[in-house]
Coordinates of C-alpha atoms in Angstrom, one line a residue:
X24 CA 26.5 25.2 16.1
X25 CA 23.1 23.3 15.6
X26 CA 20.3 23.4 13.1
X27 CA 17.5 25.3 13.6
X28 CA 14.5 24.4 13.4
X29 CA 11.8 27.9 12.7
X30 CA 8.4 27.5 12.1
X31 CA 4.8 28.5 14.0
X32 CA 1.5 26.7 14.6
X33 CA 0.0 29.2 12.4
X34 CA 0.9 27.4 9.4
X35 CA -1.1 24.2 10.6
X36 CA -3.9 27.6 10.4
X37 CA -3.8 28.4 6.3
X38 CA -6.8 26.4 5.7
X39 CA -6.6 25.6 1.7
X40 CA -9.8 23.4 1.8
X41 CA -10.8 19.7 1.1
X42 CA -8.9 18.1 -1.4
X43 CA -6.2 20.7 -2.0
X44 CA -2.8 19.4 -2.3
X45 CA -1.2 22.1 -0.1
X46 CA -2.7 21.1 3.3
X47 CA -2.1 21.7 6.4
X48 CA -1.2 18.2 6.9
X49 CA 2.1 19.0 5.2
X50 CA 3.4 21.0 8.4
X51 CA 1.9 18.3 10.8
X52 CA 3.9 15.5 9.0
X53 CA 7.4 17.3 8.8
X54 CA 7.1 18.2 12.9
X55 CA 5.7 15.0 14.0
X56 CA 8.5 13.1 12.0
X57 CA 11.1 15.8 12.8
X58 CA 9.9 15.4 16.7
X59 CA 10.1 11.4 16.2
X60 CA 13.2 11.4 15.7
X61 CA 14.5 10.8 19.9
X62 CA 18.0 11.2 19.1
X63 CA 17.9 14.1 16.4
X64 CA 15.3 16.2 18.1
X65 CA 17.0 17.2 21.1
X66 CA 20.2 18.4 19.0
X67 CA 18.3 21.0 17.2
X68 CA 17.3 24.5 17.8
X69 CA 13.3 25.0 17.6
X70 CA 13.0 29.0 17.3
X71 CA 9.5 30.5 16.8
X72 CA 9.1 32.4 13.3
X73 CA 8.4 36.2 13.5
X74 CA 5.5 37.9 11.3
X75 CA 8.1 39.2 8.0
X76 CA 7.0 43.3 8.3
X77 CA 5.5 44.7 5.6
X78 CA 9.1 46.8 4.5
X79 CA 10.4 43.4 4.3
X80 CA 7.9 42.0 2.0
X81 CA 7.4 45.3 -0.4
X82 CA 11.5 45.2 -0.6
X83 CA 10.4 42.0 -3.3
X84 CA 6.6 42.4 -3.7
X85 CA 4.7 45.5 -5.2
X86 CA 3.0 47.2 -2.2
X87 CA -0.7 46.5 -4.0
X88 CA -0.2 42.6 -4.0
X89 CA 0.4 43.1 -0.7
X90 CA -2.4 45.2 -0.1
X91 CA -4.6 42.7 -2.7
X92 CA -3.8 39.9 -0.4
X93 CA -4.8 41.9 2.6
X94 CA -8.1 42.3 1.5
X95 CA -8.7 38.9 -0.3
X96 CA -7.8 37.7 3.0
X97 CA -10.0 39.7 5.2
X98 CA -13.0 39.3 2.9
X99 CA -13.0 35.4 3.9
X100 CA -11.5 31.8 1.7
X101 CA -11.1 32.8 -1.4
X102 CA -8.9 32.5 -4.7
X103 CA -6.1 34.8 -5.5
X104 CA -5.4 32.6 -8.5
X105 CA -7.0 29.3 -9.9
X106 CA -4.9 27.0 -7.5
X107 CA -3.8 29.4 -4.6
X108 CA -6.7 29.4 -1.6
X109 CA -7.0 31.8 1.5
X110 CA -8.5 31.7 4.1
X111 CA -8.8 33.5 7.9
X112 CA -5.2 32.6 9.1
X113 CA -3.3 33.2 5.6
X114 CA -1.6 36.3 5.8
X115 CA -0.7 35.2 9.0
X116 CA 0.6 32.4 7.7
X117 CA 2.5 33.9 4.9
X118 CA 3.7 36.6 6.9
X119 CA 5.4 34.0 9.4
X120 CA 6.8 31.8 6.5
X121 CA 8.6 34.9 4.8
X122 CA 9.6 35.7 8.6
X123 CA 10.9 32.0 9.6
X124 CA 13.4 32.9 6.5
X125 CA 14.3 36.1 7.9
X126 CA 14.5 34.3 11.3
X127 CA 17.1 32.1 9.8
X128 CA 19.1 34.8 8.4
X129 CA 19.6 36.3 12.2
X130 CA 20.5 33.4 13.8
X131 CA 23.0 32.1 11.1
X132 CA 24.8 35.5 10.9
X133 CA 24.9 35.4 14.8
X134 CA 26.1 32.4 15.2
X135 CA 22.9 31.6 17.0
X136 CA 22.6 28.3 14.6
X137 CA 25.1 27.0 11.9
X138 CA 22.5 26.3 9.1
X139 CA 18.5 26.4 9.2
X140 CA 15.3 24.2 7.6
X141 CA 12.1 26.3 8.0
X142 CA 9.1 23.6 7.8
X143 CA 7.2 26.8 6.4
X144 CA 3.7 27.3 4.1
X145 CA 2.4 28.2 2.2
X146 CA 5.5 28.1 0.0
X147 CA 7.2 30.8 -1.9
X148 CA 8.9 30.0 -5.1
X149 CA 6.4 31.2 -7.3
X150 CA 5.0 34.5 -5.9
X151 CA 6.3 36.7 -8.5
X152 CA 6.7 40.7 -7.6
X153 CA 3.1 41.2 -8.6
X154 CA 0.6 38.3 -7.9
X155 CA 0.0 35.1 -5.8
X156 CA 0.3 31.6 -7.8
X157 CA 1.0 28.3 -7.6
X158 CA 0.0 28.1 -3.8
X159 CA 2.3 31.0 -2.9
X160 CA 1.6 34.7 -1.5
X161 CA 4.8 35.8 -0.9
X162 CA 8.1 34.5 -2.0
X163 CA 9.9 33.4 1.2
X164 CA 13.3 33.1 -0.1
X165 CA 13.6 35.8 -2.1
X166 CA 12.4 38.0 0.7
X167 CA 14.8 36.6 3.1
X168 CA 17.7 37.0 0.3
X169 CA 16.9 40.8 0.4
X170 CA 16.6 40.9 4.6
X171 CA 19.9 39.4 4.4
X172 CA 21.7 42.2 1.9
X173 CA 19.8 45.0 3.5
X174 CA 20.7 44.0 7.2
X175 CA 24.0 42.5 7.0
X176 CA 26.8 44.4 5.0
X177 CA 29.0 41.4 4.6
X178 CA 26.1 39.7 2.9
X179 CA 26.5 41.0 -1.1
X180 CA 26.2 37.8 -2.9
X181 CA 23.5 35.4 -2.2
X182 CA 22.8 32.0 -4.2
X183 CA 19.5 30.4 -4.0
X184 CA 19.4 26.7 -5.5
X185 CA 15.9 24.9 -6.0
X186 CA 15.4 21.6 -6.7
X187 CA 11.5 21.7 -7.0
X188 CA 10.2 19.6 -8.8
X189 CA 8.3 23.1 -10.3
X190 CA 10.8 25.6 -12.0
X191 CA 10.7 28.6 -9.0
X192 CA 9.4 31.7 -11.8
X193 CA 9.0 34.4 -8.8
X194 CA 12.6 33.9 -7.7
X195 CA 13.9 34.1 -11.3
X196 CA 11.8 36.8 -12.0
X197 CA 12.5 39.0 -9.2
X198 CA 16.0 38.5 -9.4
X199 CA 16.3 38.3 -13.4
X200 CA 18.2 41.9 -13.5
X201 CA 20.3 41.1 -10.5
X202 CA 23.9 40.3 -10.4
X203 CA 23.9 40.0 -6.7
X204 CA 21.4 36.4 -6.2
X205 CA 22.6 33.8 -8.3
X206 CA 19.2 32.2 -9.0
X207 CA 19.6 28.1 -9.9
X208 CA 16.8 25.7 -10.8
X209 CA 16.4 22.0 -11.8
X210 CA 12.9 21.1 -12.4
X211 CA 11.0 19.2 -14.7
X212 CA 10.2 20.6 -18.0
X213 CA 7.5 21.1 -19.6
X214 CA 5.6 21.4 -16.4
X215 CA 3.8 24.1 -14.4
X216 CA 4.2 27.0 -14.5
X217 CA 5.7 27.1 -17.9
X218 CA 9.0 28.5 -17.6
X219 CA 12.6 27.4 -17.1
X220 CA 13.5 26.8 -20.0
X221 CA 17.7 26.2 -20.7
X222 CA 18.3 30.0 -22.3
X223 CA 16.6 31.8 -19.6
X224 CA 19.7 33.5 -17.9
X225 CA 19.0 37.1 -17.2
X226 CA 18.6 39.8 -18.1
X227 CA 20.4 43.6 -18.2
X228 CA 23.2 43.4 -15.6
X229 CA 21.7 40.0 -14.2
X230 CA 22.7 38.1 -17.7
X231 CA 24.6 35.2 -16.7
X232 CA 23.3 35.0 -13.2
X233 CA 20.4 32.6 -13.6
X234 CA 20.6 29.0 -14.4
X235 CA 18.1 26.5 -15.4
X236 CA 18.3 22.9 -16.0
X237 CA 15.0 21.5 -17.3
X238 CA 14.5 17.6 -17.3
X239 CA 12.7 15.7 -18.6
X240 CA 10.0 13.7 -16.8
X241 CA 11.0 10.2 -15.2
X242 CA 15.1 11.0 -15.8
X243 CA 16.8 8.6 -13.6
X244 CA 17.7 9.6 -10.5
X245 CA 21.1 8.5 -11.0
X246 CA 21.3 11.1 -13.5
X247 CA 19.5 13.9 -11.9
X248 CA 22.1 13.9 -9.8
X249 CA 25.3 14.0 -11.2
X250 CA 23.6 16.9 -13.5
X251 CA 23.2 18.7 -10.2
X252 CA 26.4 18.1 -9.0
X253 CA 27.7 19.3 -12.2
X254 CA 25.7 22.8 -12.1
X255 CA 26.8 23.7 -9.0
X256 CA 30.6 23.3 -9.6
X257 CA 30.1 25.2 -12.4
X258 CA 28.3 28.3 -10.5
X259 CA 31.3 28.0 -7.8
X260 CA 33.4 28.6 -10.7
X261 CA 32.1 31.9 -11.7
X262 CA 30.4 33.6 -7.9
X263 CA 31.0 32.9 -4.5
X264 CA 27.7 33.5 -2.2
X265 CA 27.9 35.0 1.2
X266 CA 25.0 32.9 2.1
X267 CA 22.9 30.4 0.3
X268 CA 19.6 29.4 0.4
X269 CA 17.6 26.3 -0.7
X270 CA 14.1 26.2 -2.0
X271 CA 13.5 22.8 -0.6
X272 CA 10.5 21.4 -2.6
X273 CA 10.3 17.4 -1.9
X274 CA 8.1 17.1 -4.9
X275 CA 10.4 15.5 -7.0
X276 CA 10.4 12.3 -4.9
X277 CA 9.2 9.5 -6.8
X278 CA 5.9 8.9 -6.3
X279 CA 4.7 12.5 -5.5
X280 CA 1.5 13.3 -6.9
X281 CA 2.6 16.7 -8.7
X282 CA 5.8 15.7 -10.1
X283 CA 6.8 12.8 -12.5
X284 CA 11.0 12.7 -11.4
X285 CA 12.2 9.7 -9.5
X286 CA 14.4 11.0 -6.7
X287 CA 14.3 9.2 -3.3
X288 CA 15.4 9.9 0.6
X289 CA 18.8 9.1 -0.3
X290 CA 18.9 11.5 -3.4
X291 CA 17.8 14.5 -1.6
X292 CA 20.3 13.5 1.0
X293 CA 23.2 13.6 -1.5
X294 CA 21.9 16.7 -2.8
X295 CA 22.1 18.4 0.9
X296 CA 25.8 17.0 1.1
X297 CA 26.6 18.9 -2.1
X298 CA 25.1 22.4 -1.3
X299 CA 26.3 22.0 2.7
X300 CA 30.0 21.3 0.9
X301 CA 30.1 24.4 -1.3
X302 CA 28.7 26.5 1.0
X303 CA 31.1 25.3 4.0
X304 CA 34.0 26.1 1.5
X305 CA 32.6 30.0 0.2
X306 CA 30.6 31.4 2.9
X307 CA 31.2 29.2 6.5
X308 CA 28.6 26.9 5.9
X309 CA 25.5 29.5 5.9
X310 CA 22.4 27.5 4.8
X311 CA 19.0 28.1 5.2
X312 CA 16.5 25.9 3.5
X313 CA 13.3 26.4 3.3
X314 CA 10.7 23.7 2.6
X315 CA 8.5 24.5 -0.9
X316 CA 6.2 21.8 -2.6
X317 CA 6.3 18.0 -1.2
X318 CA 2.5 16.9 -1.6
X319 CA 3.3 13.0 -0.7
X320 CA 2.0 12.5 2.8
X321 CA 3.4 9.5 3.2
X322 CA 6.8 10.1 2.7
X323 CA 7.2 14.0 3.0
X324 CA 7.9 13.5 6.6
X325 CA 11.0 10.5 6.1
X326 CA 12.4 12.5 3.0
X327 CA 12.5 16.1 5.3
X328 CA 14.0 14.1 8.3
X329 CA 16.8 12.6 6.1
X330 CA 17.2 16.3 4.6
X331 CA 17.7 17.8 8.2
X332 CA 19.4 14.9 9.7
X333 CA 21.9 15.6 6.8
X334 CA 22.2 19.9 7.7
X335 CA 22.6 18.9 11.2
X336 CA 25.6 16.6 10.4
X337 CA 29.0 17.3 11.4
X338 CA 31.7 17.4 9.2

């Protein structure tokens, strides 16, 4: 089964303003160099992302953030926090990057596609219940973690692993009480927003089912990985996803403006191999990635097409 591919022009649309990290230059680098790529391109499955309905969205948001974003939105470009800009096209936007990972739910669980990257922004990771921040209005993953629970009974447990280079606070927050979404982040620390630290593990019935590794800034790569590996044979020890998703943020490549960790094309790649090897031994291989932060413009493009060239890998 291939890879899909899900995304929309829209997204090129969410106009964040001059100088703002989060362009829409992001999207136009990841397709151009995904579309480069003569003997890759053809092998994968470009789908078109839906709009993510409103049910959808208030199954992980409060329904006055959505309604707040609605009218921030409506009212012109504006701030809905000191970093996160809208403008004309950004519920739109948002709406289709929470529905790409809904997308990618339905055509794993049909067999449509065997895994998924969704080339999606604004990003998600830290749209908590309540509010925008950190460039994100809704929290794509988490959304789509709840589509696939609600929609498809053989989907219980879900795992989302993120490997921004920013610890993913509105997944771990949403999920904090919740047994059913393993919730896993390795991100540098201290860094925005604040959280992540080691003893954050839940909460209530959820205690146990979040993990964080914080690093420290400019850890060597070498290491980085072998204390990802590490994590995730210890979650496979203790709960077995149906599904698993990756919050994809390419920000801790070396050389990324927002991040100070040292990973490079071949890193990330490693890292896919990992995730794409649990998951083809718990849950038949379902992966869906979607991409978070990755502010480099001159390498975001390379380091995505090495992480899709390695989903679309047989074997």
């Amino acid at each position: 089964m291939p890879t899909a591919i899900i995304h929309h022009p829209v997204y090129a649309k969410h106009d964040t303003g001059e100088g703002h990290p989060e362009s829409p230059a992001r999207y136009e680098v990841v397709m151009n160099a995904l579309r480069a790529d003569i003997e890759l391109w053809p092998e994968l499955l470009e789908l078109e992302a839906n709009e993510a309905t409103r049910g959808d969205v208030q199954a992980c948001h409060a329904s006055q953030h959505f309604k707040n974003v609605e009218r921030v939105v409506r009212e012109g470009t504006a701030y809905l926090d000191a970093d996160t800009i809208v403008s004309l096209y950004s519920l739109d936007a948002a709406l289709r990057a929470a529905g790409a990972a809904c997308r990618a739910v339905d055509a794993v669980m049909s067999g449509e596609a065997g895994n998924a990257f969704l080339p999606v922004r604004p990003p998600g990771h830290h749209a908590t219940a309540e509010r925008a921040m950190g460039f994100c209005l809704f929290n794509n993953v988490a959304i789509a973690a709840r589509y696939a629970q609600t929609h498809y009974p053989e989907i219980e447990r879900v795992a989302v692993v993120d490997w921004d280079v920013h610890h993913g606070n509105g997944t771990q927050g949403i999920f904090y009480d919740d047994p059913s979404v393993f919730f896993f982040s390795m991100h540098q620390y201290p860094w925005y927003p604040g959280t992540g630290a080691r003893g954050e593990t839940g909460i209530g019935r959820g205690q146990g089912y979040t993990m964080n590794v914080p690093l420290r800034a400019r850890v060597p790569a070498q290491e980085q990985r072998r204390v990802f590996e590490s994590a995730i044979e210890g979650i496979d020890a203790r709960f077995k996803p149906d599904l698993v998703f990756i919050s994809a943020g390419f920000d801790a490549h070396e050389g990324d403006p927002l991040g100070q960790l040292l990973l490079e094309d071949d890193d990330f790649v490693s890292m896919t191999r990992v995730v794409k090897e649990w998951a083809g031994s718990v849950c038949s291989g379902r992966v869906i990635s979607s991409m978070e932060g990755g502010y480099n413009l001159q390498t975001l493009g390379d380091t995505v097409l090495a992480h899709v060239r390695e989903l679309a890998r047989e074997g």
